[in-house]
Amino acid sequence: MAQFKIVTDSSSDVLKLDTTPFASAPLKIITANKEYVDDEHLNVEEMVNDLQGYKGRSSTSCPNAEDWLQTFGDADFVFCVTITGTLSGSYNSALSAKTIYEETYPDRKVFVLDSKSTGPEIALILEKLEELISENKDYDTICEEITNYCQSTRLLFMLESLKNLANNGRVNSLVAKMAGILGIRLVGKASIKGDLEPLNKCRGERKALEATVENMQKEGFGGGKVIIAHCFNISIANELKEMIVSQFPSSVIKIYSCRGLCSFYAEKGGFLIGFEAE
Ligand code: X90
């Protein structure tokens, strides 16, 4: 039996880890025609293209306790990181699963962490967990250190449309409208509370990128780890990377493309950026 296991939901965009047993609980994206399961089999490009031409209702659903229990499997200690509990029921389901698991196996423990975020900020947290485990730290120490680490990570995002967020009641419609104007991009952050906090309305991509880098600095970025997740906008992700490197040569930057859940909400052209603050 594995001693440690790391689990998360598909909002993290992470499908595998290098050195630690790992599982991910998929969220689902639902339209009147189709249900997309956000696991490793999902064809994200096809989903995003389907959705672009789709005019009907669409929604998402989070893992339930049973889904989470399946990811826990057989491990002495499970670290479970969820999408923000402020906008999703995933965190509460994970807590129910923890209760059931610990009652069933009194010797095992599950640490459930509400990331208050999504995507690349969760990815940073998972990388850190893997690092702490590989350093042979014990369960309690890892719980404490990962809780501290979360205080130092941040998430910013740039969105061209907030249609899906607004239609599903995840932002108020006023915020959604200002990003709906052609050519306006909304730059914002994951708030301390774990919801969307608008920061700047920018005309054009260039302005949005400049605002993003300025906000990173304001948030205390000094050249640490950065992960950029984009929804079919690799050129803007590369441009952002270059701007960051030129101002902070010590930064270590990764780029990847969003999986299903983040693609659904960030929409085509958008990006999310997770980073370490000082
Ligand atoms: O439970 C569910 O159905 C999932 C609901 C998720 C709602 C929010 C997803 C946001 C995805 C959009 C930009 C970043 C926002 C960060 C806020 C913490 C990405």
XYZ file of C-alpha atoms and ligand atoms in Angstrom:
297
model
C 0.000 0.000 0.000
C 1.214 3.477 -0.858
C 2.155 5.563 2.116
C 1.351 8.916 0.525
C -1.042 9.790 -2.253
C -1.835 13.150 -3.826
C -5.293 13.723 -5.288
C -6.975 16.720 -6.872
C -9.901 17.571 -9.120
C -9.642 18.281 -12.833
C -9.707 22.054 -12.297
C -5.960 21.666 -11.597
C -5.306 20.612 -15.238
C -2.834 18.047 -13.846
C -3.095 14.516 -15.273
C -0.060 12.880 -13.710
C 2.757 13.467 -11.254
C 6.313 12.180 -11.650
C 7.162 10.629 -8.306
C 4.056 10.258 -6.121
C 0.929 8.072 -6.509
C -1.702 10.399 -7.896
C -5.343 10.537 -8.990
C -7.667 13.226 -10.276
C -11.450 13.465 -9.895
C -12.987 14.844 -13.081
C -15.528 17.641 -13.178
C -18.083 17.538 -15.978
C -19.138 20.083 -18.560
C -22.767 19.617 -19.566
C -24.762 20.920 -22.531
C -28.169 19.866 -23.843
C -26.402 17.714 -26.471
C -23.474 16.253 -24.651
C -21.654 15.607 -21.395
C -17.898 16.138 -21.376
C -15.960 14.303 -18.673
C -12.841 16.303 -17.885
C -10.392 13.396 -17.687
C -7.350 12.384 -19.726
C -9.579 11.187 -22.601
C -11.273 14.543 -23.156
C -10.554 16.177 -26.505
C -10.389 19.745 -25.210
C -10.083 21.352 -28.630
C -13.198 19.600 -29.870
C -15.094 20.672 -26.744
C -14.034 24.314 -27.056
C -15.001 24.343 -30.753
C -18.376 22.690 -30.024
C -19.059 25.262 -27.335
C -18.118 28.217 -29.517
C -21.013 27.598 -31.841
C -23.403 26.473 -29.106
C -26.219 28.803 -28.094
C -28.085 26.716 -25.499
C -27.595 26.256 -21.779
C -24.393 24.809 -20.420
C -23.186 24.072 -16.919
C -20.592 22.171 -14.924
C -20.745 19.697 -12.086
C -18.184 18.753 -9.490
C -17.120 15.360 -8.120
C -19.305 13.882 -5.368
C -18.030 12.112 -2.241
C -18.086 8.737 -4.004
C -15.898 10.091 -6.827
C -13.437 11.435 -4.294
C -13.350 8.121 -2.390
C -12.316 6.406 -5.603
C -9.340 8.738 -5.991
C -8.249 8.153 -2.360
C -7.897 4.413 -3.066
C -5.507 2.719 -0.655
C -3.044 5.028 1.053
C -2.043 5.782 4.627
C -1.995 9.516 4.038
C -3.931 11.340 1.333
C -3.354 14.970 0.398
C -6.387 16.300 -1.444
C -6.364 19.727 -3.125
C -9.633 21.140 -4.499
C -10.818 24.031 -6.622
C -12.035 27.018 -4.589
C -14.894 26.022 -2.302
C -16.353 29.503 -2.756
C -17.360 28.743 -6.361
C -17.688 24.951 -6.389
C -19.059 22.123 -4.261
C -15.908 20.073 -4.881
C -14.347 21.031 -1.542
C -17.452 20.010 0.446
C -17.668 16.671 -1.361
C -14.017 16.061 -0.541
C -14.681 16.798 3.145
C -17.545 14.248 3.174
C -15.277 11.703 1.517
C -12.595 12.354 4.142
C -15.099 11.674 6.953
C -16.215 8.398 5.384
C -12.655 7.282 4.589
C -11.319 8.000 8.076
C -14.293 6.234 9.689
C -13.780 3.204 7.465
C -10.003 3.117 7.997
C -9.239 4.569 11.454
C -5.463 4.399 10.827
C -5.533 6.498 7.688
C -5.662 10.257 7.279
C -6.860 12.666 4.612
C -5.829 16.309 4.498
C -8.271 18.342 2.391
C -7.020 21.701 1.241
C -9.284 24.342 -0.305
C -6.954 26.016 -2.808
C -9.282 29.094 -2.997
C -8.097 29.018 -6.581
C -7.855 26.833 -9.653
C -5.617 25.747 -12.561
C -1.971 26.721 -12.376
C -2.068 27.822 -8.724
C -3.224 24.316 -7.778
C -0.485 22.913 -10.017
C 2.100 24.834 -7.960
C 0.629 23.436 -4.740
C 0.776 19.875 -6.114
C 4.416 20.311 -7.152
C 5.222 21.557 -3.670
C 3.466 18.570 -2.075
C 5.528 16.224 -4.216
C 8.677 18.024 -3.155
C 7.781 17.815 0.555
C 7.028 14.099 0.248
C 10.305 13.448 -1.572
C 12.131 15.207 1.267
C 10.756 12.472 3.571
C 8.838 14.889 5.773
C 6.132 13.408 7.987
C 2.388 13.891 7.514
C 1.906 16.644 10.119
C 4.899 18.614 8.896
C 3.691 18.401 5.292
C 0.195 19.591 6.320
C 1.712 22.570 8.066
C 4.192 23.468 5.335
C 1.702 23.149 2.477
C -0.771 25.350 4.367
C 1.939 27.999 4.667
C 2.971 27.604 1.032
C -0.608 28.310 -0.128
C -0.448 31.698 1.552
C 2.428 32.628 -0.736
C 0.965 31.573 -4.081
C -1.314 33.726 -6.242
C -3.504 33.457 -9.332
C -4.143 36.135 -11.944
C -6.163 35.695 -15.109
C -7.062 37.423 -18.359
C -10.450 36.758 -19.933
C -11.934 37.902 -23.229
C -15.404 36.683 -22.334
C -17.105 35.920 -19.031
C -20.194 34.449 -20.654
C -19.946 31.005 -19.077
C -18.969 32.389 -15.682
C -21.970 34.755 -15.709
C -24.453 32.184 -17.062
C -23.518 29.872 -14.221
C -23.724 32.534 -11.537
C -19.977 32.566 -10.785
C -19.571 36.329 -11.343
C -22.156 39.071 -11.194
C -23.518 40.131 -14.552
C -22.111 43.662 -14.243
C -18.576 42.301 -14.192
C -19.442 39.984 -17.064
C -20.812 42.794 -19.221
C -17.674 44.881 -19.131
C -15.625 42.009 -20.493
C -18.277 41.283 -23.106
C -17.484 44.524 -24.922
C -15.517 43.798 -28.054
C -11.788 44.168 -27.592
C -11.977 44.602 -23.802
C -10.065 42.088 -21.748
C -10.567 41.671 -18.061
C -7.521 41.143 -15.877
C -8.324 39.918 -12.403
C -7.175 37.795 -9.512
C -8.397 35.023 -7.274
C -9.346 36.944 -4.123
C -8.413 35.874 -0.586
C -12.030 34.693 -0.296
C -11.587 32.481 -3.347
C -13.681 34.237 -5.956
C -13.013 36.464 -8.970
C -11.772 39.945 -8.206
C -11.659 42.234 -11.275
C -8.542 44.448 -11.433
C -8.303 46.092 -14.871
C -10.344 46.486 -18.012
C -7.840 46.588 -20.857
C -8.257 47.516 -24.487
C -6.182 45.045 -26.463
C -3.907 42.153 -25.598
C -0.754 44.218 -25.176
C -2.340 46.376 -22.442
C -3.705 43.267 -20.752
C -0.247 41.702 -20.670
C 1.298 44.856 -19.218
C -1.428 44.973 -16.558
C -0.789 41.327 -15.714
C 2.936 41.849 -15.155
C 2.268 44.994 -13.084
C -0.220 43.092 -10.939
C 2.270 40.275 -10.433
C 4.701 42.818 -9.027
C 2.024 44.365 -6.816
C 1.199 40.900 -5.504
C 4.829 40.433 -4.489
C 6.314 38.432 -7.345
C 10.084 38.648 -7.238
C 11.215 36.004 -9.714
C 10.062 32.622 -8.372
C 8.093 29.809 -10.014
C 5.423 30.682 -12.556
C 2.908 28.492 -14.400
C 0.877 29.882 -17.299
C -2.239 28.003 -18.464
C -3.812 29.208 -21.702
C -6.945 28.340 -23.617
C -5.776 28.116 -27.242
C -3.595 31.193 -27.030
C -0.020 29.935 -27.010
C 1.247 33.166 -28.604
C 0.018 35.317 -25.725
C 1.411 32.814 -23.214
C 4.832 33.014 -24.895
C 4.705 36.793 -25.003
C 3.833 36.923 -21.309
C 6.693 34.559 -20.537
C 9.168 36.817 -22.375
C 7.939 39.916 -20.548
C 8.306 38.185 -17.182
C 11.779 36.808 -17.950
C 13.051 40.183 -19.132
C 11.948 41.829 -15.861
C 12.708 38.886 -13.589
C 15.534 36.820 -15.118
C 15.538 34.383 -12.179
C 11.945 33.253 -12.738
C 11.227 29.659 -13.720
C 8.265 29.576 -16.111
C 6.162 26.715 -17.455
C 3.379 26.943 -20.017
C 0.600 24.442 -20.664
C -2.869 24.431 -22.220
C -5.972 24.270 -20.011
C -7.957 21.062 -19.695
C -11.775 21.027 -19.810
C -13.029 22.841 -16.731
C -10.676 25.806 -16.978
C -11.215 25.989 -20.760
C -14.967 26.126 -20.256
C -14.774 29.068 -17.852
C -11.685 30.898 -19.139
C -12.967 30.503 -22.763
C -10.945 30.669 -25.957
C -8.108 33.212 -25.795
C -8.003 33.477 -22.010
C -5.147 32.572 -19.692
C -4.493 31.945 -16.014
C -1.165 32.483 -14.298
C -0.125 31.011 -10.981
C 3.019 32.270 -9.272
C 4.957 32.464 -6.033
C 4.927 35.761 -4.159
C 7.441 36.911 -1.575
O -18.518 22.983 -9.271
C -18.450 23.338 -10.428
O -19.336 23.052 -11.265
C -17.247 24.138 -10.893
C -17.417 25.613 -10.802
C -16.156 26.399 -11.118
C -16.348 27.869 -11.214
C -15.126 28.728 -11.425
C -14.076 28.226 -12.358
C -13.078 29.266 -12.809
C -12.146 28.789 -13.893
C -11.726 31.176 -14.656
C -10.838 32.263 -14.241
C -10.162 32.178 -12.917
C -11.032 32.446 -11.719
C -10.347 32.258 -10.381
C -11.260 32.323 -9.220
C -10.764 31.671 -7.972
C -11.225 29.766 -14.488
